Amino acid sequence: MSDLRPYGPGTGVPESKSGVEPRLRTSGLGKLRSALPWATKGGLAIADQGLISGSNFLLGILLARWLMPEQYGAYALAFSAFLLLSFLYHSLLLEPMAVFSGSTYHRSLRGYLGALVWIHLAITALTIVVLGSAAGVAFLRGEGNGLPGALLGVTIASPCILLFWLARRAYYMKLTPARAASGALVYCLLLVSGLFLLFRRGLLSPLSAYLLMAVGALLTAAYLLAHLRKVLSAEVQGPSAREAWHRHWGYGRWALASAVATWIPYYMYYPLLSTFLGIAYAGQLRALMNLALPLEQTFTALSCLFLPYAARVAQEQGMAGAGFLTRRLTLLFVGGAGFYWLAVIPLKGQVFHLLYGGKYVELAYLLPYVALETVLWSATFGPAIVLRAMEAPQTVFYARCSASVLSLILGIPLTLKYGLWGCIVGIIFSNAAAFIVTLYLLRRKVTGGARILGTAEAEVS
């Protein structure tokens, strides 16, 4: 802020002889200094999510190399169940947390986090009941493809991983992702070293892989939570768990419905392929989608960083700042996806040989289709972030509903007739529909808000 002070007599600040220094300080140099902290934080957020994405990416790749196709399919099917849970958790805890930490509870972050921990424990109990029941059913049916162990493992791992996510996200409430990045590094080291140890001792299985994730997430969450008291503000008393839940539910019920609508066009194909074509096909789909995972996780990290900022822009600048922010975010996400796939696709054959040791090479021809659906998915990030920041998650739900309906109408028949190719084509159509509808709803909201604001200003004048 010192660069914006007035210069000259009576200000207490020396006047520049040439008159050039003040202009430099308030224009070029001031803008550079204001941009540097965001560049640093953005880099740390990318490093944080990059480490998580890298460890999960490496886990998926090594399991695909070392497990039998049916075992890897069981791992992928259980992982799709975890992703549904993670969407629900993100909708009810993490996404509202990003919005309210930058607005309603920005002066009581410590107490706010304490209330969220109680909500996390309630979700943990529900998780154990639901996923544990699914694991019990698989055991009673005598599934011999590793599915019972995979479901048991994901039942144990899910609460630990979600607590780890909560601890990491808490540092984003103060826009200080450095500690979160260090926690991600700890998790990555624990996961990778543990995975190699399990493989060397001949103990690797879907169950042991999920147990390893549970241990790594729990230890890292403890490390992060131990330092949070020094970071989070406590100027005023935080909300009770009941108050926080009511506020989160008021916001998150639409995001929750949107999460279910998001899971359908992307992850319904794992149980669909397993049921009609065999559980090994779920592993093939996971092997393909592994290559998009680093990109998706990086964009998720950036959205975590941008959502509190977008909420502040929406609160302070209103509709005027929404359109400009949407264009910049969309360009960032689409450009990043384009550069990533331009580097990967020309080497797709070599990439499959390198990553999977000769397995799944027959799927390499499908990678350009995966790239197309990822670019369309990336384009939706910009308008969706702005809509969520404007506390209008119901509009994102409407967009995701269009994608879900299209998946049910087109995706299922395409998958049943054409297999894996039909599945990916169904996802492409779904992502295109989601982007078009999201952009339309955002423009409609911005235009409507600007019209209301103009009418109010006219009445006042």
PDB file of N, CA and C in Angstrom, residues 95 99 250-251 254-255 258 307 314 319 383-399 438 441-442 445:
ATOM      1  N   GLU A  95     -16.482 -26.429  -0.804  1.00  0.00           N
ATOM      2  CA  GLU A  95     -16.873 -25.299  -1.649  1.00  0.00           C
ATOM      3  C   GLU A  95     -17.524 -24.178  -0.841  1.00  0.00           C
ATOM      4  N   VAL A  99     -16.121 -20.081  -0.062  1.00  0.00           N
ATOM      5  CA  VAL A  99     -16.911 -18.866  -0.241  1.00  0.00           C
ATOM      6  C   VAL A  99     -17.061 -18.108   1.071  1.00  0.00           C
ATOM      7  N   GLY A 250     -27.659 -24.360   3.158  1.00  0.00           N
ATOM      8  CA  GLY A 250     -28.355 -23.386   2.319  1.00  0.00           C
ATOM      9  C   GLY A 250     -27.612 -23.129   1.024  1.00  0.00           C
ATOM     10  N   TYR A 251     -26.277 -23.089   1.109  1.00  0.00           N
ATOM     11  CA  TYR A 251     -25.489 -22.919  -0.106  1.00  0.00           C
ATOM     12  C   TYR A 251     -25.276 -24.251  -0.823  1.00  0.00           C
ATOM     13  N   TRP A 254     -27.590 -27.013  -3.412  1.00  0.00           N
ATOM     14  CA  TRP A 254     -27.556 -26.957  -4.876  1.00  0.00           C
ATOM     15  C   TRP A 254     -26.247 -27.530  -5.395  1.00  0.00           C
ATOM     16  N   ALA A 255     -25.151 -27.221  -4.694  1.00  0.00           N
ATOM     17  CA  ALA A 255     -23.872 -27.790  -5.098  1.00  0.00           C
ATOM     18  C   ALA A 255     -23.882 -29.302  -4.926  1.00  0.00           C
ATOM     19  N   SER A 258     -25.654 -30.651  -7.758  1.00  0.00           N
ATOM     20  CA  SER A 258     -24.752 -30.505  -8.893  1.00  0.00           C
ATOM     21  C   SER A 258     -23.664 -31.565  -8.871  1.00  0.00           C
ATOM     22  N   LEU A 307     -11.621 -19.251  -6.085  1.00  0.00           N
ATOM     23  CA  LEU A 307     -12.993 -19.116  -5.618  1.00  0.00           C
ATOM     24  C   LEU A 307     -13.144 -18.063  -4.519  1.00  0.00           C
ATOM     25  N   ALA A 314     -17.006 -10.521  -6.618  1.00  0.00           N
ATOM     26  CA  ALA A 314     -18.456 -10.443  -6.788  1.00  0.00           C
ATOM     27  C   ALA A 314     -19.087  -9.553  -5.732  1.00  0.00           C
ATOM     28  N   MET A 319     -21.643  -7.053 -10.760  1.00  0.00           N
ATOM     29  CA  MET A 319     -21.735  -7.606 -12.107  1.00  0.00           C
ATOM     30  C   MET A 319     -20.649  -7.083 -13.035  1.00  0.00           C
ATOM     31  N   PRO A 383     -16.725 -19.942 -16.033  1.00  0.00           N
ATOM     32  CA  PRO A 383     -18.072 -19.492 -15.656  1.00  0.00           C
ATOM     33  C   PRO A 383     -18.608 -20.178 -14.411  1.00  0.00           C
ATOM     34  N   ALA A 384     -18.222 -21.443 -14.158  1.00  0.00           N
ATOM     35  CA  ALA A 384     -18.724 -22.132 -12.965  1.00  0.00           C
ATOM     36  C   ALA A 384     -18.157 -21.514 -11.698  1.00  0.00           C
ATOM     37  N   ILE A 385     -16.879 -21.139 -11.703  1.00  0.00           N
ATOM     38  CA  ILE A 385     -16.280 -20.491 -10.529  1.00  0.00           C
ATOM     39  C   ILE A 385     -16.995 -19.178 -10.226  1.00  0.00           C
ATOM     40  N   VAL A 386     -17.249 -18.389 -11.244  1.00  0.00           N
ATOM     41  CA  VAL A 386     -17.906 -17.094 -11.031  1.00  0.00           C
ATOM     42  C   VAL A 386     -19.334 -17.282 -10.525  1.00  0.00           C
ATOM     43  N   LEU A 387     -20.051 -18.252 -11.060  1.00  0.00           N
ATOM     44  CA  LEU A 387     -21.415 -18.507 -10.588  1.00  0.00           C
ATOM     45  C   LEU A 387     -21.419 -18.947  -9.131  1.00  0.00           C
ATOM     46  N   ARG A 388     -20.485 -19.805  -8.748  1.00  0.00           N
ATOM     47  CA  ARG A 388     -20.401 -20.229  -7.351  1.00  0.00           C
ATOM     48  C   ARG A 388     -20.024 -19.064  -6.450  1.00  0.00           C
ATOM     49  N   ALA A 389     -19.113 -18.222  -6.918  1.00  0.00           N
ATOM     50  CA  ALA A 389     -18.711 -17.067  -6.127  1.00  0.00           C
ATOM     51  C   ALA A 389     -19.858 -16.088  -5.932  1.00  0.00           C
ATOM     52  N   MET A 390     -20.771 -16.025  -6.878  1.00  0.00           N
ATOM     53  CA  MET A 390     -21.951 -15.167  -6.760  1.00  0.00           C
ATOM     54  C   MET A 390     -23.054 -15.845  -5.945  1.00  0.00           C
ATOM     55  N   GLU A 391     -22.694 -16.973  -5.298  1.00  0.00           N
ATOM     56  CA  GLU A 391     -23.608 -17.747  -4.456  1.00  0.00           C
ATOM     57  C   GLU A 391     -24.846 -18.157  -5.252  1.00  0.00           C
ATOM     58  N   ALA A 392     -24.580 -18.645  -6.471  1.00  0.00           N
ATOM     59  CA  ALA A 392     -25.658 -19.138  -7.329  1.00  0.00           C
ATOM     60  C   ALA A 392     -25.324 -20.541  -7.814  1.00  0.00           C
ATOM     61  N   PRO A 393     -25.062 -21.477  -6.887  1.00  0.00           N
ATOM     62  CA  PRO A 393     -24.696 -22.830  -7.323  1.00  0.00           C
ATOM     63  C   PRO A 393     -25.838 -23.569  -8.005  1.00  0.00           C
ATOM     64  N   GLN A 394     -27.078 -23.086  -7.843  1.00  0.00           N
ATOM     65  CA  GLN A 394     -28.184 -23.762  -8.508  1.00  0.00           C
ATOM     66  C   GLN A 394     -28.062 -23.693 -10.027  1.00  0.00           C
ATOM     67  N   THR A 395     -27.411 -22.632 -10.523  1.00  0.00           N
ATOM     68  CA  THR A 395     -27.229 -22.532 -11.961  1.00  0.00           C
ATOM     69  C   THR A 395     -26.243 -23.581 -12.466  1.00  0.00           C
ATOM     70  N   VAL A 396     -25.198 -23.869 -11.660  1.00  0.00           N
ATOM     71  CA  VAL A 396     -24.266 -24.925 -12.030  1.00  0.00           C
ATOM     72  C   VAL A 396     -24.983 -26.270 -12.040  1.00  0.00           C
ATOM     73  N   PHE A 397     -25.908 -26.439 -11.114  1.00  0.00           N
ATOM     74  CA  PHE A 397     -26.694 -27.671 -11.084  1.00  0.00           C
ATOM     75  C   PHE A 397     -27.506 -27.839 -12.359  1.00  0.00           C
ATOM     76  N   TYR A 398     -28.122 -26.761 -12.823  1.00  0.00           N
ATOM     77  CA  TYR A 398     -28.903 -26.850 -14.049  1.00  0.00           C
ATOM     78  C   TYR A 398     -28.023 -27.266 -15.228  1.00  0.00           C
ATOM     79  N   ALA A 399     -26.823 -26.707 -15.290  1.00  0.00           N
ATOM     80  CA  ALA A 399     -25.906 -27.060 -16.380  1.00  0.00           C
ATOM     81  C   ALA A 399     -25.500 -28.527 -16.300  1.00  0.00           C
ATOM     82  N   THR A 438     -23.791 -23.623 -18.988  1.00  0.00           N
ATOM     83  CA  THR A 438     -23.179 -22.817 -17.926  1.00  0.00           C
ATOM     84  C   THR A 438     -22.911 -21.402 -18.407  1.00  0.00           C
ATOM     85  N   LEU A 441     -26.207 -19.447 -18.741  1.00  0.00           N
ATOM     86  CA  LEU A 441     -26.790 -19.052 -17.459  1.00  0.00           C
ATOM     87  C   LEU A 441     -26.007 -17.921 -16.805  1.00  0.00           C
ATOM     88  N   LEU A 442     -24.683 -17.949 -16.957  1.00  0.00           N
ATOM     89  CA  LEU A 442     -23.884 -16.860 -16.394  1.00  0.00           C
ATOM     90  C   LEU A 442     -24.192 -15.542 -17.097  1.00  0.00           C
ATOM     91  N   LYS A 445     -27.460 -14.238 -15.946  1.00  0.00           N
ATOM     92  CA  LYS A 445     -27.426 -13.687 -14.583  1.00  0.00           C
ATOM     93  C   LYS A 445     -26.732 -12.327 -14.559  1.00  0.00           C
TER      94      LYS A 445
END
